[in-house]
Amino acid sequence: QVQLVESGGGLVQAGGSLRLSCATSGRILNTYTMAWFRQAPGKERDFVAAIRWFGGNTVYADSVKERFSISRDNAKNTLYLQMNSLKPEDTAAYYCAARWRSIATVPRSSNEYDYWGQGTQVTVSP
């Protein structure tokens, strides 16, 4: 069992930056894939970025590529999402997710992830 706790959300002006953190408890195995999703009011939960815990391979949604960066600190068992050049359309609740089963291709569907955090709100003002 893995528990995920997000932090770092807040209110920022367009063009600004935020760094989200996801603290994990429980044993993170090398098979794990970690991801960030986001959900705006009245919309579906969308994939943002993912990273292999072992190896560090990353994938990004096209909408955040070149602006967001996902990373992890193995020693601290913490996942990060650095968000730069934020836009009002980035406003959403951001969720950390973990998948423990190994898979050849990094999944982008929320159905493929086993554990979820409670979310942290990011609001970007014009």
mmCIF file of N, CA and C in Angstrom:
data_model
loop_
_atom_site.group_PDB
_atom_site.id
_atom_site.type_symbol
_atom_site.label_atom_id
_atom_site.label_comp_id
_atom_site.label_asym_id
_atom_site.label_seq_id
_atom_site.Cartn_x
_atom_site.Cartn_y
_atom_site.Cartn_z
ATOM 1 N N GLN A 1 0.845 -1.187 0.000
ATOM 2 C CA GLN A 1 0.000 0.000 0.000
ATOM 3 C C GLN A 1 0.881 1.237 0.000
ATOM 4 N N VAL A 2 0.524 2.182 -0.867
ATOM 5 C CA VAL A 2 1.269 3.426 -0.984
ATOM 6 C C VAL A 2 0.313 4.580 -0.732
ATOM 7 N N GLN A 3 0.755 5.547 0.038
ATOM 8 C CA GLN A 3 -0.034 6.756 0.266
ATOM 9 C C GLN A 3 0.666 7.938 -0.365
ATOM 10 N N LEU A 4 -0.118 8.810 -0.982
ATOM 11 C CA LEU A 4 0.416 9.953 -1.709
ATOM 12 C C LEU A 4 -0.196 11.229 -1.149
ATOM 13 N N VAL A 5 0.642 12.221 -0.889
ATOM 14 C CA VAL A 5 0.159 13.493 -0.356
ATOM 15 C C VAL A 5 0.770 14.631 -1.167
ATOM 16 N N GLU A 6 -0.083 15.369 -1.876
ATOM 17 C CA GLU A 6 0.374 16.480 -2.698
ATOM 18 C C GLU A 6 0.445 17.774 -1.871
ATOM 19 N N SER A 7 1.319 18.665 -2.315
ATOM 20 C CA SER A 7 1.413 19.999 -1.727
ATOM 21 C C SER A 7 2.005 20.936 -2.771
ATOM 22 N N GLY A 8 1.935 22.234 -2.484
ATOM 23 C CA GLY A 8 2.571 23.213 -3.362
ATOM 24 C C GLY A 8 1.636 23.993 -4.251
ATOM 25 N N GLY A 9 0.351 23.649 -4.232
ATOM 26 C CA GLY A 9 -0.588 24.405 -5.048
ATOM 27 C C GLY A 9 -0.809 25.801 -4.498
ATOM 28 N N GLY A 10 -1.505 26.616 -5.284
ATOM 29 C CA GLY A 10 -1.789 27.971 -4.840
ATOM 30 C C GLY A 10 -2.281 28.838 -5.967
ATOM 31 N N LEU A 11 -2.304 30.139 -5.698
ATOM 32 C CA LEU A 11 -2.746 31.125 -6.672
ATOM 33 C C LEU A 11 -1.518 31.828 -7.244
ATOM 34 N N VAL A 12 -1.447 31.904 -8.562
ATOM 35 C CA VAL A 12 -0.304 32.533 -9.221
ATOM 36 C C VAL A 12 -0.809 33.285 -10.455
ATOM 37 N N GLN A 13 -0.112 34.340 -10.826
ATOM 38 C CA GLN A 13 -0.477 35.080 -12.027
ATOM 39 C C GLN A 13 0.028 34.366 -13.273
ATOM 40 N N ALA A 14 -0.633 34.624 -14.379
ATOM 41 C CA ALA A 14 -0.194 34.047 -15.642
ATOM 42 C C ALA A 14 1.269 34.406 -15.904
ATOM 43 N N GLY A 15 2.016 33.418 -16.371
ATOM 44 C CA GLY A 15 3.445 33.600 -16.595
ATOM 45 C C GLY A 15 4.299 33.196 -15.421
ATOM 46 N N GLY A 16 3.674 32.968 -14.283
ATOM 47 C CA GLY A 16 4.408 32.591 -13.084
ATOM 48 C C GLY A 16 4.719 31.112 -13.026
ATOM 49 N N SER A 17 5.293 30.712 -11.883
ATOM 50 C CA SER A 17 5.736 29.324 -11.698
ATOM 51 C C SER A 17 5.260 28.785 -10.353
ATOM 52 N N LEU A 18 5.102 27.482 -10.304
ATOM 53 C CA LEU A 18 4.816 26.760 -9.068
ATOM 54 C C LEU A 18 5.519 25.417 -9.140
ATOM 55 N N ARG A 19 5.864 24.866 -7.976
ATOM 56 C CA ARG A 19 6.393 23.507 -7.928
ATOM 57 C C ARG A 19 5.514 22.680 -7.003
ATOM 58 N N LEU A 20 4.923 21.649 -7.554
ATOM 59 C CA LEU A 20 4.124 20.719 -6.776
ATOM 60 C C LEU A 20 5.003 19.577 -6.280
ATOM 61 N N SER A 21 4.680 19.105 -5.089
ATOM 62 C CA SER A 21 5.374 17.954 -4.521
ATOM 63 C C SER A 21 4.365 16.867 -4.197
ATOM 64 N N CYS A 22 4.813 15.633 -4.260
ATOM 65 C CA CYS A 22 3.988 14.485 -3.888
ATOM 66 C C CYS A 22 4.837 13.590 -3.000
ATOM 67 N N ALA A 23 4.554 13.633 -1.710
ATOM 68 C CA ALA A 23 5.283 12.795 -0.759
ATOM 69 C C ALA A 23 4.647 11.410 -0.720
ATOM 70 N N THR A 24 5.476 10.402 -0.784
ATOM 71 C CA THR A 24 4.968 9.031 -0.797
ATOM 72 C C THR A 24 5.358 8.312 0.480
ATOM 73 N N SER A 25 4.481 7.482 0.972
ATOM 74 C CA SER A 25 4.792 6.606 2.092
ATOM 75 C C SER A 25 4.505 5.182 1.650
ATOM 76 N N GLY A 26 5.243 4.253 2.206
ATOM 77 C CA GLY A 26 5.163 2.899 1.696
ATOM 78 C C GLY A 26 6.320 2.652 0.753
ATOM 79 N N ARG A 27 6.477 1.438 0.370
ATOM 80 C CA ARG A 27 7.637 1.062 -0.418
ATOM 81 C C ARG A 27 7.408 1.312 -1.900
ATOM 82 N N ILE A 28 8.242 2.169 -2.492
ATOM 83 C CA ILE A 28 8.185 2.427 -3.928
ATOM 84 C C ILE A 28 9.155 1.470 -4.616
ATOM 85 N N LEU A 29 8.615 0.555 -5.371
ATOM 86 C CA LEU A 29 9.441 -0.424 -6.055
ATOM 87 C C LEU A 29 9.924 0.109 -7.396
ATOM 88 N N ASN A 30 10.924 -0.544 -7.931
ATOM 89 C CA ASN A 30 11.475 -0.110 -9.210
ATOM 90 C C ASN A 30 10.471 -0.222 -10.347
ATOM 91 N N THR A 31 9.422 -1.013 -10.170
ATOM 92 C CA THR A 31 8.421 -1.176 -11.228
ATOM 93 C C THR A 31 7.457 0.000 -11.310
ATOM 94 N N TYR A 32 7.529 0.901 -10.329
ATOM 95 C CA TYR A 32 6.525 1.951 -10.251
ATOM 96 C C TYR A 32 6.656 2.978 -11.379
ATOM 97 N N THR A 33 5.504 3.435 -11.831
ATOM 98 C CA THR A 33 5.385 4.623 -12.673
ATOM 99 C C THR A 33 4.582 5.648 -11.887
ATOM 100 N N MET A 34 5.080 6.879 -11.856
ATOM 101 C CA MET A 34 4.406 7.957 -11.136
ATOM 102 C C MET A 34 3.927 8.997 -12.131
ATOM 103 N N ALA A 35 2.816 9.635 -11.828
ATOM 104 C CA ALA A 35 2.246 10.575 -12.786
ATOM 105 C C ALA A 35 1.534 11.721 -12.086
ATOM 106 N N TRP A 36 1.327 12.765 -12.852
ATOM 107 C CA TRP A 36 0.478 13.890 -12.451
ATOM 108 C C TRP A 36 -0.694 13.965 -13.426
ATOM 109 N N PHE A 37 -1.882 14.137 -12.856
ATOM 110 C CA PHE A 37 -3.093 14.398 -13.624
ATOM 111 C C PHE A 37 -3.687 15.699 -13.112
ATOM 112 N N ARG A 38 -4.605 16.256 -13.879
ATOM 113 C CA ARG A 38 -5.313 17.451 -13.421
ATOM 114 C C ARG A 38 -6.768 17.390 -13.854
ATOM 115 N N GLN A 39 -7.581 18.060 -13.064
ATOM 116 C CA GLN A 39 -9.016 18.060 -13.345
ATOM 117 C C GLN A 39 -9.585 19.431 -13.047
ATOM 118 N N ALA A 40 -10.131 20.052 -14.084
ATOM 119 C CA ALA A 40 -10.810 21.334 -13.936
ATOM 120 C C ALA A 40 -12.289 21.072 -13.644
ATOM 121 N N PRO A 41 -12.979 22.021 -13.028
ATOM 122 C CA PRO A 41 -14.403 21.819 -12.705
ATOM 123 C C PRO A 41 -15.215 21.467 -13.939
ATOM 124 N N GLY A 42 -16.013 20.411 -13.838
ATOM 125 C CA GLY A 42 -16.874 20.003 -14.931
ATOM 126 C C GLY A 42 -16.176 19.282 -16.064
ATOM 127 N N LYS A 43 -14.882 18.989 -15.892
ATOM 128 C CA LYS A 43 -14.123 18.317 -16.950
ATOM 129 C C LYS A 43 -13.557 16.993 -16.453
ATOM 130 N N GLU A 44 -13.096 16.202 -17.398
ATOM 131 C CA GLU A 44 -12.501 14.922 -17.039
ATOM 132 C C GLU A 44 -11.092 15.123 -16.481
ATOM 133 N N ARG A 45 -10.598 14.086 -15.815
ATOM 134 C CA ARG A 45 -9.239 14.119 -15.287
ATOM 135 C C ARG A 45 -8.271 13.850 -16.447
ATOM 136 N N ASP A 46 -7.365 14.771 -16.669
ATOM 137 C CA ASP A 46 -6.453 14.702 -17.808
ATOM 138 C C ASP A 46 -5.025 14.387 -17.384
ATOM 139 N N PHE A 47 -4.357 13.640 -18.218
ATOM 140 C CA PHE A 47 -2.950 13.326 -18.016
ATOM 141 C C PHE A 47 -2.096 14.575 -18.195
ATOM 142 N N VAL A 48 -1.105 14.744 -17.333
ATOM 143 C CA VAL A 48 -0.177 15.870 -17.440
ATOM 144 C C VAL A 48 1.231 15.369 -17.765
ATOM 145 N N ALA A 49 1.737 14.483 -16.919
ATOM 146 C CA ALA A 49 3.109 13.983 -17.108
ATOM 147 C C ALA A 49 3.296 12.719 -16.292
ATOM 148 N N ALA A 50 4.283 11.908 -16.680
ATOM 149 C CA ALA A 50 4.590 10.682 -15.945
ATOM 150 C C ALA A 50 6.080 10.405 -16.008
ATOM 151 N N ILE A 51 6.541 9.609 -15.047
ATOM 152 C CA ILE A 51 7.962 9.275 -14.961
ATOM 153 C C ILE A 51 8.122 7.862 -14.418
ATOM 154 N N ARG A 52 9.057 7.142 -14.970
ATOM 155 C CA ARG A 52 9.423 5.829 -14.433
ATOM 156 C C ARG A 52 10.264 6.064 -13.179
ATOM 157 N N TRP A 53 9.886 5.397 -12.069
ATOM 158 C CA TRP A 53 10.654 5.584 -10.837
ATOM 159 C C TRP A 53 12.083 5.094 -11.023
ATOM 160 N N PHE A 54 12.239 3.991 -11.744
ATOM 161 C CA PHE A 54 13.565 3.483 -12.058
ATOM 162 C C PHE A 54 13.897 3.851 -13.496
ATOM 163 N N GLY A 55 14.914 4.630 -13.669
ATOM 164 C CA GLY A 55 15.332 5.012 -15.019
ATOM 165 C C GLY A 55 14.995 6.447 -15.359
ATOM 166 N N GLY A 56 13.897 6.944 -14.820
ATOM 167 C CA GLY A 56 13.569 8.347 -15.001
ATOM 168 C C GLY A 56 12.994 8.732 -16.346
ATOM 169 N N ASN A 57 12.569 7.759 -17.173
ATOM 170 C CA ASN A 57 11.947 8.109 -18.457
ATOM 171 C C ASN A 57 10.696 8.946 -18.214
ATOM 172 N N THR A 58 10.516 9.987 -19.018
ATOM 173 C CA THR A 58 9.384 10.892 -18.831
ATOM 174 C C THR A 58 8.545 11.007 -20.095
ATOM 175 N N VAL A 59 7.264 11.290 -19.880
ATOM 176 C CA VAL A 59 6.360 11.619 -20.987
ATOM 177 C C VAL A 59 5.486 12.787 -20.531
ATOM 178 N N TYR A 60 5.053 13.605 -21.490
ATOM 179 C CA TYR A 60 4.271 14.794 -21.185
ATOM 180 C C TYR A 60 3.078 14.910 -22.124
ATOM 181 N N ALA A 61 2.031 15.530 -21.618
ATOM 182 C CA ALA A 61 0.936 15.937 -22.487
ATOM 183 C C ALA A 61 1.441 17.072 -23.373
ATOM 184 N N ASP A 62 0.926 17.137 -24.582
ATOM 185 C CA ASP A 62 1.362 18.178 -25.508
ATOM 186 C C ASP A 62 1.115 19.575 -24.955
ATOM 187 N N SER A 63 0.057 19.719 -24.186
ATOM 188 C CA SER A 63 -0.329 21.043 -23.684
ATOM 189 C C SER A 63 0.650 21.598 -22.657
ATOM 190 N N VAL A 64 1.483 20.745 -22.071
ATOM 191 C CA VAL A 64 2.412 21.225 -21.035
ATOM 192 C C VAL A 64 3.867 21.033 -21.418
ATOM 193 N N LYS A 65 4.093 20.382 -22.550
ATOM 194 C CA LYS A 65 5.475 20.133 -22.975
ATOM 195 C C LYS A 65 6.215 21.460 -23.100
ATOM 196 N N GLU A 66 7.458 21.496 -22.720
ATOM 197 C CA GLU A 66 8.319 22.685 -22.749
ATOM 198 C C GLU A 66 8.029 23.663 -21.614
ATOM 199 N N ARG A 67 6.932 23.463 -20.869
ATOM 200 C CA ARG A 67 6.620 24.356 -19.745
ATOM 201 C C ARG A 67 6.698 23.651 -18.403
ATOM 202 N N PHE A 68 6.323 22.382 -18.357
ATOM 203 C CA PHE A 68 6.314 21.611 -17.118
ATOM 204 C C PHE A 68 7.444 20.593 -17.143
ATOM 205 N N SER A 69 7.923 20.241 -15.946
ATOM 206 C CA SER A 69 8.966 19.234 -15.828
ATOM 207 C C SER A 69 8.664 18.324 -14.641
ATOM 208 N N ILE A 70 8.608 17.027 -14.887
ATOM 209 C CA ILE A 70 8.372 16.057 -13.824
ATOM 210 C C ILE A 70 9.702 15.448 -13.410
ATOM 211 N N SER A 71 9.858 15.245 -12.108
ATOM 212 C CA SER A 71 11.093 14.645 -11.608
ATOM 213 C C SER A 71 10.795 13.907 -10.313
ATOM 214 N N ARG A 72 11.765 13.116 -9.860
ATOM 215 C CA ARG A 72 11.576 12.434 -8.580
ATOM 216 C C ARG A 72 12.890 12.396 -7.832
ATOM 217 N N ASP A 73 12.788 12.362 -6.520
ATOM 218 C CA ASP A 73 13.949 12.231 -5.642
ATOM 219 C C ASP A 73 13.814 10.876 -4.972
ATOM 220 N N ASN A 74 14.630 9.927 -5.424
ATOM 221 C CA ASN A 74 14.516 8.567 -4.899
ATOM 222 C C ASN A 74 14.789 8.508 -3.396
ATOM 223 N N ALA A 75 15.751 9.279 -2.947
ATOM 224 C CA ALA A 75 16.124 9.238 -1.531
ATOM 225 C C ALA A 75 15.001 9.756 -0.651
ATOM 226 N N LYS A 76 14.271 10.749 -1.144
ATOM 227 C CA LYS A 76 13.184 11.346 -0.352
ATOM 228 C C LYS A 76 11.830 10.725 -0.680
ATOM 229 N N ASN A 77 11.797 9.805 -1.648
ATOM 230 C CA ASN A 77 10.525 9.212 -2.077
ATOM 231 C C ASN A 77 9.493 10.289 -2.404
ATOM 232 N N THR A 78 9.937 11.287 -3.148
ATOM 233 C CA THR A 78 9.077 12.422 -3.469
ATOM 234 C C THR A 78 9.062 12.668 -4.966
ATOM 235 N N LEU A 79 7.877 12.945 -5.465
ATOM 236 C CA LEU A 79 7.657 13.285 -6.868
ATOM 237 C C LEU A 79 7.417 14.788 -6.969
ATOM 238 N N TYR A 80 7.911 15.393 -8.053
ATOM 239 C CA TYR A 80 7.753 16.835 -8.235
ATOM 240 C C TYR A 80 7.149 17.144 -9.605
ATOM 241 N N LEU A 81 6.527 18.308 -9.681
ATOM 242 C CA LEU A 81 6.095 18.857 -10.962
ATOM 243 C C LEU A 81 6.432 20.341 -10.957
ATOM 244 N N GLN A 82 7.452 20.708 -11.712
ATOM 245 C CA GLN A 82 7.809 22.109 -11.859
ATOM 246 C C GLN A 82 6.991 22.683 -13.002
ATOM 247 N N MET A 83 6.235 23.730 -12.694
ATOM 248 C CA MET A 83 5.342 24.330 -13.694
ATOM 249 C C MET A 83 5.775 25.769 -13.950
ATOM 250 N N ASN A 84 6.184 26.041 -15.156
ATOM 251 C CA ASN A 84 6.614 27.380 -15.559
ATOM 252 C C ASN A 84 5.681 27.933 -16.624
ATOM 253 N N SER A 85 5.747 29.244 -16.820
ATOM 254 C CA SER A 85 4.937 29.909 -17.845
ATOM 255 C C SER A 85 3.474 29.491 -17.732
ATOM 256 N N LEU A 86 2.962 29.554 -16.530
ATOM 257 C CA LEU A 86 1.590 29.089 -16.288
ATOM 258 C C LEU A 86 0.578 29.951 -17.009
ATOM 259 N N LYS A 87 -0.500 29.290 -17.450
ATOM 260 C CA LYS A 87 -1.579 29.944 -18.170
ATOM 261 C C LYS A 87 -2.886 29.745 -17.400
ATOM 262 N N PRO A 88 -3.862 30.634 -17.607
ATOM 263 C CA PRO A 88 -5.149 30.440 -16.926
ATOM 264 C C PRO A 88 -5.766 29.069 -17.196
ATOM 265 N N GLU A 89 -5.531 28.518 -18.373
ATOM 266 C CA GLU A 89 -6.087 27.197 -18.690
ATOM 267 C C GLU A 89 -5.406 26.056 -17.936
ATOM 268 N N ASP A 90 -4.342 26.354 -17.205
ATOM 269 C CA ASP A 90 -3.709 25.348 -16.343
ATOM 270 C C ASP A 90 -4.428 25.224 -15.002
ATOM 271 N N THR A 91 -5.390 26.116 -14.751
ATOM 272 C CA THR A 91 -6.137 26.078 -13.502
ATOM 273 C C THR A 91 -6.874 24.755 -13.362
ATOM 274 N N ALA A 92 -6.631 24.057 -12.253
ATOM 275 C CA ALA A 92 -7.231 22.740 -12.018
ATOM 276 C C ALA A 92 -6.768 22.219 -10.663
ATOM 277 N N ALA A 93 -7.414 21.151 -10.235
ATOM 278 C CA ALA A 93 -6.879 20.374 -9.119
ATOM 279 C C ALA A 93 -5.879 19.384 -9.698
ATOM 280 N N TYR A 94 -4.700 19.336 -9.106
ATOM 281 C CA TYR A 94 -3.639 18.462 -9.602
ATOM 282 C C TYR A 94 -3.490 17.263 -8.672
ATOM 283 N N TYR A 95 -3.440 16.091 -9.281
ATOM 284 C CA TYR A 95 -3.383 14.847 -8.536
ATOM 285 C C TYR A 95 -2.118 14.061 -8.858
ATOM 286 N N CYS A 96 -1.529 13.502 -7.841
ATOM 287 C CA CYS A 96 -0.415 12.589 -7.980
ATOM 288 C C CYS A 96 -0.961 11.174 -8.044
ATOM 289 N N ALA A 97 -0.371 10.331 -8.892
ATOM 290 C CA ALA A 97 -0.839 8.958 -9.036
ATOM 291 C C ALA A 97 0.345 8.012 -9.158
ATOM 292 N N ALA A 98 0.121 6.765 -8.763
ATOM 293 C CA ALA A 98 1.174 5.756 -8.836
ATOM 294 C C ALA A 98 0.611 4.452 -9.382
ATOM 295 N N ARG A 99 1.431 3.815 -10.206
ATOM 296 C CA ARG A 99 1.093 2.496 -10.729
ATOM 297 C C ARG A 99 2.210 1.556 -10.328
ATOM 298 N N TRP A 100 1.861 0.423 -9.687
ATOM 299 C CA TRP A 100 2.925 -0.461 -9.220
ATOM 300 C C TRP A 100 3.256 -1.554 -10.216
ATOM 301 N N ARG A 101 2.331 -1.868 -11.127
ATOM 302 C CA ARG A 101 2.581 -2.943 -12.078
ATOM 303 C C ARG A 101 3.430 -2.411 -13.225
ATOM 304 N N SER A 102 4.404 -3.222 -13.601
ATOM 305 C CA SER A 102 5.261 -2.801 -14.704
ATOM 306 C C SER A 102 4.483 -2.833 -16.012
ATOM 307 N N ILE A 103 4.866 -1.964 -16.926
ATOM 308 C CA ILE A 103 4.194 -1.882 -18.222
ATOM 309 C C ILE A 103 5.188 -1.343 -19.227
ATOM 310 N N ALA A 104 5.088 -1.799 -20.471
ATOM 311 C CA ALA A 104 6.086 -1.426 -21.468
ATOM 312 C C ALA A 104 6.000 0.056 -21.834
ATOM 313 N N THR A 105 4.793 0.547 -22.002
ATOM 314 C CA THR A 105 4.583 1.940 -22.407
ATOM 315 C C THR A 105 4.022 2.723 -21.232
ATOM 316 N N VAL A 106 4.569 3.884 -20.963
ATOM 317 C CA VAL A 106 4.078 4.699 -19.858
ATOM 318 C C VAL A 106 2.610 5.051 -20.104
ATOM 319 N N PRO A 107 1.725 4.670 -19.204
ATOM 320 C CA PRO A 107 0.303 4.893 -19.442
ATOM 321 C C PRO A 107 -0.119 6.335 -19.211
ATOM 322 N N ARG A 108 -1.081 6.778 -20.026
ATOM 323 C CA ARG A 108 -1.630 8.131 -19.896
ATOM 324 C C ARG A 108 -3.073 8.118 -19.410
ATOM 325 N N SER A 109 -3.647 6.957 -19.253
ATOM 326 C CA SER A 109 -5.029 6.851 -18.804
ATOM 327 C C SER A 109 -5.071 6.735 -17.287
ATOM 328 N N SER A 110 -5.996 7.478 -16.671
ATOM 329 C CA SER A 110 -6.116 7.417 -15.213
ATOM 330 C C SER A 110 -6.513 6.017 -14.750
ATOM 331 N N ASN A 111 -7.147 5.251 -15.602
ATOM 332 C CA ASN A 111 -7.566 3.894 -15.229
ATOM 333 C C ASN A 111 -6.383 2.970 -14.980
ATOM 334 N N GLU A 112 -5.220 3.330 -15.482
ATOM 335 C CA GLU A 112 -4.031 2.474 -15.365
ATOM 336 C C GLU A 112 -3.295 2.691 -14.046
ATOM 337 N N TYR A 113 -3.717 3.625 -13.239
ATOM 338 C CA TYR A 113 -3.000 3.936 -11.999
ATOM 339 C C TYR A 113 -3.746 3.402 -10.782
ATOM 340 N N ASP A 114 -2.954 2.955 -9.813
ATOM 341 C CA ASP A 114 -3.501 2.226 -8.674
ATOM 342 C C ASP A 114 -3.732 3.087 -7.434
ATOM 343 N N TYR A 115 -2.902 4.085 -7.246
ATOM 344 C CA TYR A 115 -2.969 4.890 -6.024
ATOM 345 C C TYR A 115 -3.072 6.371 -6.408
ATOM 346 N N TRP A 116 -3.811 7.122 -5.584
ATOM 347 C CA TRP A 116 -4.049 8.537 -5.858
ATOM 348 C C TRP A 116 -3.911 9.367 -4.590
ATOM 349 N N GLY A 117 -3.427 10.589 -4.769
ATOM 350 C CA GLY A 117 -3.438 11.546 -3.684
ATOM 351 C C GLY A 117 -4.768 12.277 -3.638
ATOM 352 N N GLN A 118 -4.878 13.216 -2.693
ATOM 353 C CA GLN A 118 -6.142 13.929 -2.491
ATOM 354 C C GLN A 118 -6.251 15.160 -3.378
ATOM 355 N N GLY A 119 -5.151 15.561 -4.000
ATOM 356 C CA GLY A 119 -5.158 16.695 -4.909
ATOM 357 C C GLY A 119 -4.728 17.995 -4.260
ATOM 358 N N THR A 120 -4.197 18.883 -5.079
ATOM 359 C CA THR A 120 -3.841 20.223 -4.644
ATOM 360 C C THR A 120 -4.291 21.202 -5.726
ATOM 361 N N GLN A 121 -4.886 22.306 -5.306
ATOM 362 C CA GLN A 121 -5.498 23.242 -6.253
ATOM 363 C C GLN A 121 -4.457 24.233 -6.788
ATOM 364 N N VAL A 122 -4.464 24.392 -8.101
ATOM 365 C CA VAL A 122 -3.635 25.400 -8.766
ATOM 366 C C VAL A 122 -4.583 26.350 -9.490
ATOM 367 N N THR A 123 -4.467 27.635 -9.178
ATOM 368 C CA THR A 123 -5.297 28.648 -9.819
ATOM 369 C C THR A 123 -4.376 29.690 -10.453
ATOM 370 N N VAL A 124 -4.565 29.906 -11.757
ATOM 371 C CA VAL A 124 -3.737 30.859 -12.487
ATOM 372 C C VAL A 124 -4.631 32.014 -12.927
ATOM 373 N N SER A 125 -4.329 33.198 -12.441
ATOM 374 C CA SER A 125 -5.126 34.373 -12.788
ATOM 375 C C SER A 125 -4.570 35.044 -14.046
ATOM 376 N N PRO A 126 -5.454 35.666 -14.837
ATOM 377 C CA PRO A 126 -5.007 36.304 -16.096
ATOM 378 C C PRO A 126 -4.017 37.439 -15.848
#
